[in-house]
XYZ file of C-alpha atoms in Angstrom:
304
model
C 64.731 147.524 -33.092
C 66.971 150.575 -32.834
C 64.014 152.808 -32.027
C 63.047 150.369 -29.291
C 66.572 150.465 -27.859
C 66.521 154.260 -27.989
C 63.261 154.418 -26.058
C 64.525 151.975 -23.460
C 67.748 153.961 -23.083
C 65.905 157.259 -22.603
C 63.587 155.733 -19.998
C 66.556 154.216 -18.186
C 68.427 157.532 -18.104
C 65.426 159.185 -16.459
C 65.139 156.345 -13.941
C 68.859 156.453 -13.117
C 68.782 160.223 -12.609
C 65.805 159.857 -10.280
C 67.594 157.109 -8.368
C 70.798 159.138 -8.024
C 68.784 162.130 -6.811
C 67.134 160.025 -4.133
C 70.468 158.507 -3.084
C 72.104 161.946 -2.933
C 69.610 163.296 -0.420
C 69.368 160.077 1.596
C 73.127 159.856 2.081
C 73.164 163.394 3.491
C 70.780 162.198 6.217
C 73.293 159.674 7.576
C 75.277 162.308 9.468
C 78.419 164.400 9.322
C 81.399 162.498 7.810
C 83.867 164.571 9.841
C 82.788 162.637 12.950
C 84.292 159.523 11.359
C 87.324 160.913 9.559
C 88.623 163.332 12.188
C 89.765 162.630 15.750
C 87.238 163.055 18.534
C 89.189 165.983 19.960
C 89.472 167.818 16.621
C 88.898 171.554 16.748
C 85.945 173.330 15.109
C 88.414 174.861 12.680
C 89.585 171.404 11.581
C 85.986 170.263 11.093
C 85.221 173.376 9.082
C 88.306 172.832 6.912
C 87.280 169.198 6.317
C 83.753 170.249 5.326
C 85.098 172.929 2.976
C 87.555 170.498 1.386
C 84.747 168.044 0.590
C 82.161 170.670 -0.373
C 79.966 169.914 2.645
C 79.946 173.438 4.025
C 77.403 174.615 1.449
C 73.599 174.239 1.573
C 72.281 170.901 0.346
C 70.664 172.352 -2.765
C 73.983 173.952 -3.757
C 75.727 170.603 -3.234
C 73.095 168.954 -5.394
C 73.603 171.490 -8.177
C 77.348 170.847 -8.117
C 76.624 167.113 -8.162
C 74.495 167.447 -11.309
C 77.029 169.631 -13.125
C 79.841 167.234 -12.214
C 77.701 164.341 -13.416
C 77.309 165.972 -16.826
C 81.105 166.181 -17.007
C 81.356 162.515 -15.936
C 83.067 163.612 -12.737
C 81.783 161.389 -9.937
C 83.853 162.871 -7.155
C 86.613 161.528 -4.952
C 86.443 158.961 -2.195
C 86.892 160.595 1.209
C 88.320 157.372 2.592
C 90.659 156.302 -0.213
C 91.410 159.746 -1.700
C 90.999 158.618 -5.286
C 88.314 158.546 -7.944
C 85.050 157.205 -6.516
C 84.068 155.729 -9.873
C 87.454 154.014 -10.070
C 86.828 152.416 -6.675
C 83.379 151.197 -7.796
C 84.615 149.860 -11.147
C 87.425 148.031 -9.358
C 84.961 146.162 -7.136
C 82.231 145.522 -9.706
C 83.952 142.660 -11.622
C 84.081 140.619 -8.413
C 80.312 140.908 -8.018
C 79.735 140.260 -11.726
C 81.811 137.071 -11.688
C 80.099 135.795 -8.551
C 76.606 136.559 -9.896
C 77.391 135.089 -13.342
C 78.643 131.793 -11.924
C 75.673 131.560 -9.543
C 72.996 132.272 -12.165
C 74.582 129.992 -14.807
C 74.850 127.067 -12.408
C 71.380 127.573 -10.943
C 69.762 127.944 -14.386
C 71.516 124.902 -15.859
C 70.705 122.662 -12.894
C 67.124 123.954 -12.735
C 66.495 123.233 -16.430
C 67.800 119.677 -16.097
C 66.061 118.867 -12.812
C 62.804 120.633 -13.696
C 62.595 118.891 -17.064
C 63.275 115.446 -15.607
C 60.737 116.067 -12.829
C 58.066 117.123 -15.343
C 58.711 114.051 -17.496
C 57.307 111.861 -14.685
C 54.926 114.071 -12.686
C 54.061 113.008 -9.143
C 56.881 110.473 -9.184
C 59.551 110.103 -6.519
C 62.033 112.349 -8.324
C 59.354 114.975 -8.941
C 58.374 115.054 -5.262
C 61.999 115.202 -4.133
C 62.812 117.979 -6.628
C 59.798 120.001 -5.459
C 60.802 119.591 -1.818
C 64.412 120.654 -2.424
C 63.445 123.579 -4.657
C 60.882 124.935 -2.219
C 63.392 124.673 0.625
C 66.008 126.510 -1.446
C 63.597 129.255 -2.469
C 62.450 129.781 1.124
C 65.756 129.698 3.009
C 67.110 133.174 3.980
C 70.505 133.959 2.461
C 72.073 135.276 5.656
C 70.974 132.214 7.666
C 72.287 129.733 5.092
C 75.564 131.682 4.865
C 76.094 131.640 8.637
C 75.211 127.940 8.918
C 77.576 127.133 6.026
C 80.417 128.951 7.785
C 79.700 127.193 11.087
C 79.594 123.755 9.445
C 82.226 123.835 6.702
C 84.666 126.484 7.963
C 84.472 126.282 11.754
C 83.273 122.713 12.334
C 84.881 120.716 9.526
C 87.625 123.270 8.705
C 87.599 122.380 5.010
C 86.654 125.763 3.507
C 87.864 129.313 4.187
C 85.511 131.630 6.035
C 85.986 134.712 3.846
C 88.039 136.497 1.206
C 89.032 135.542 -2.326
C 91.610 133.207 -3.754
C 91.428 129.679 -5.131
C 88.337 127.664 -5.970
C 87.754 126.900 -2.275
C 86.809 130.540 -1.673
C 84.051 130.332 -4.304
C 82.146 127.300 -3.007
C 80.154 128.785 -0.127
C 79.364 132.215 -1.670
C 78.235 130.642 -4.956
C 76.188 127.962 -3.183
C 74.391 130.470 -0.964
C 73.811 132.903 -3.823
C 72.448 130.290 -6.238
C 70.140 128.569 -3.725
C 67.111 130.845 -4.122
C 67.346 131.217 -7.949
C 67.701 127.443 -8.259
C 64.599 126.823 -6.140
C 62.464 129.286 -8.074
C 63.672 128.225 -11.505
C 63.013 124.536 -10.857
C 59.369 125.363 -10.202
C 59.173 127.587 -13.300
C 60.784 124.966 -15.562
C 58.591 122.207 -14.181
C 55.384 124.200 -14.680
C 56.313 125.342 -18.188
C 57.400 121.836 -19.155
C 54.150 120.282 -17.932
C 52.233 122.782 -20.046
C 54.341 122.035 -23.119
C 54.103 118.270 -22.697
C 50.314 118.561 -22.791
C 50.370 120.367 -26.157
C 49.112 118.731 -29.381
C 52.501 118.815 -31.095
C 53.937 116.688 -28.273
C 51.188 114.129 -28.805
C 52.138 114.070 -32.482
C 55.793 113.521 -31.582
C 54.822 110.624 -29.318
C 52.676 109.149 -32.082
C 55.740 109.179 -34.343
C 57.538 106.994 -31.806
C 60.103 109.517 -30.592
C 61.860 108.729 -27.319
C 60.923 110.538 -24.115
C 64.357 112.173 -23.959
C 63.972 113.510 -27.499
C 60.473 114.824 -26.776
C 61.412 116.541 -23.507
C 64.765 118.071 -24.454
C 64.376 118.323 -28.222
C 60.800 119.594 -28.595
C 59.241 120.781 -25.342
C 62.268 122.505 -23.824
C 62.602 125.203 -26.492
C 59.043 126.410 -25.897
C 59.705 126.508 -22.147
C 62.690 128.817 -22.368
C 60.846 132.138 -22.665
C 59.335 132.099 -19.147
C 62.579 130.626 -17.827
C 64.624 133.451 -19.341
C 62.183 136.021 -17.966
C 62.503 134.716 -14.414
C 66.241 134.045 -14.736
C 66.775 137.604 -15.962
C 64.915 139.058 -13.005
C 66.888 136.825 -10.658
C 70.178 137.814 -12.312
C 69.454 141.509 -11.799
C 68.568 140.662 -8.228
C 71.905 138.900 -7.774
C 73.828 141.900 -9.096
C 71.837 144.280 -6.945
C 71.259 142.056 -3.943
C 74.533 140.222 -3.332
C 75.128 142.631 -0.449
C 74.365 140.103 2.297
C 76.432 137.291 0.821
C 79.391 139.572 0.111
C 79.250 141.050 3.597
C 79.045 137.663 5.362
C 81.858 136.082 3.331
C 84.008 139.209 3.040
C 83.764 139.091 -0.750
C 85.314 142.318 -2.153
C 82.454 143.104 -4.520
C 80.369 146.176 -5.138
C 77.702 145.115 -2.636
C 80.152 144.998 0.260
C 81.712 148.241 -0.970
C 78.280 149.892 -0.941
C 77.593 148.833 2.651
C 81.063 149.882 3.813
C 80.718 153.250 2.079
C 77.321 153.893 3.685
C 78.722 153.107 7.116
C 81.768 155.295 6.452
C 79.613 158.066 4.923
C 81.719 158.075 1.774
C 79.023 159.795 -0.288
C 80.790 159.812 -3.663
C 81.496 156.067 -3.539
C 77.891 155.283 -2.550
C 76.605 157.262 -5.531
C 79.128 155.624 -7.869
C 78.230 152.094 -6.762
C 74.540 152.835 -7.273
C 75.223 154.215 -10.751
C 77.361 151.243 -11.832
C 74.782 148.767 -10.533
C 71.896 150.576 -12.235
C 73.698 150.669 -15.602
C 74.554 146.971 -15.330
C 70.914 146.095 -14.639
C 69.783 148.214 -17.617
C 72.207 146.441 -19.967
C 71.175 143.039 -18.658
C 67.493 143.809 -19.235
C 68.241 144.843 -22.822
C 70.131 141.586 -23.433
C 67.209 139.563 -22.062
C 64.752 141.401 -24.320
C 66.915 140.675 -27.349
C 67.081 136.998 -26.421
C 63.302 136.848 -26.741
C 63.576 137.587 -30.458
C 66.238 134.899 -30.870
C 64.194 132.191 -29.126
C 60.764 133.180 -30.435
C 60.559 134.325 -34.096
C 57.152 135.889 -33.348
C 58.795 138.521 -31.132
C 59.880 141.622 -33.019
C 60.792 145.078 -31.699
């Protein structure tokens, strides 16, 4: 297993370096940061001093070389906007995204397992048809549209939930609901399909012949064999939530790493953009490793 983890780590390091290289050059195409951080009537001397202070007066390949050498020393630069460590800014925002994504994926996975299993127990019944309709609607609805409609209805119209920010449990309801809608819709379909396949297996027929109850057959026997595809899809969706909560965080003003990334791109804060990308990439790598290890726990046939 340790050799497997070593190979995965080496591949991930190469991928992260390639990603950071791409981000480095793309951020330099967004324009001159001095146009945002200096007054419109600033002199050429002031612009030149700003560029020299932030190392932007050198050719791009020289800047890239300094970026790589600083990266080896774990120096990720300083935020031009906040004048402090860019990595510190990213690490400060990341827990907010992690908490939001964790709550969303746990709720969506739990509800999907229950609803998908019950729907598969009586295929083509009323509950099965209703569950399929709701799950397909959730999987198809755009995040930004649902977020805006939720604000218009619950914050503006009914005035029962806050529009943005963080605080008590009221601030969590709309962001979590919008973020979990698509994973819930997809996972219900995955659980239902996997459960139908398991319920048609010979060992289920044997369990029925022994007189076991439907609840015991569905949740005690068939569910365990359904978890591998569910974990695979849930893991992909979880990485998507960590990496793709940008829209939800921006609409609801959630101070996570997604909103920080968008704000830093707009403000041309290059060091913070690179730090947010690095933190997100490392988090996704760790999550993928955890999912792979769960395979071996759930299925004794899987060995690394």
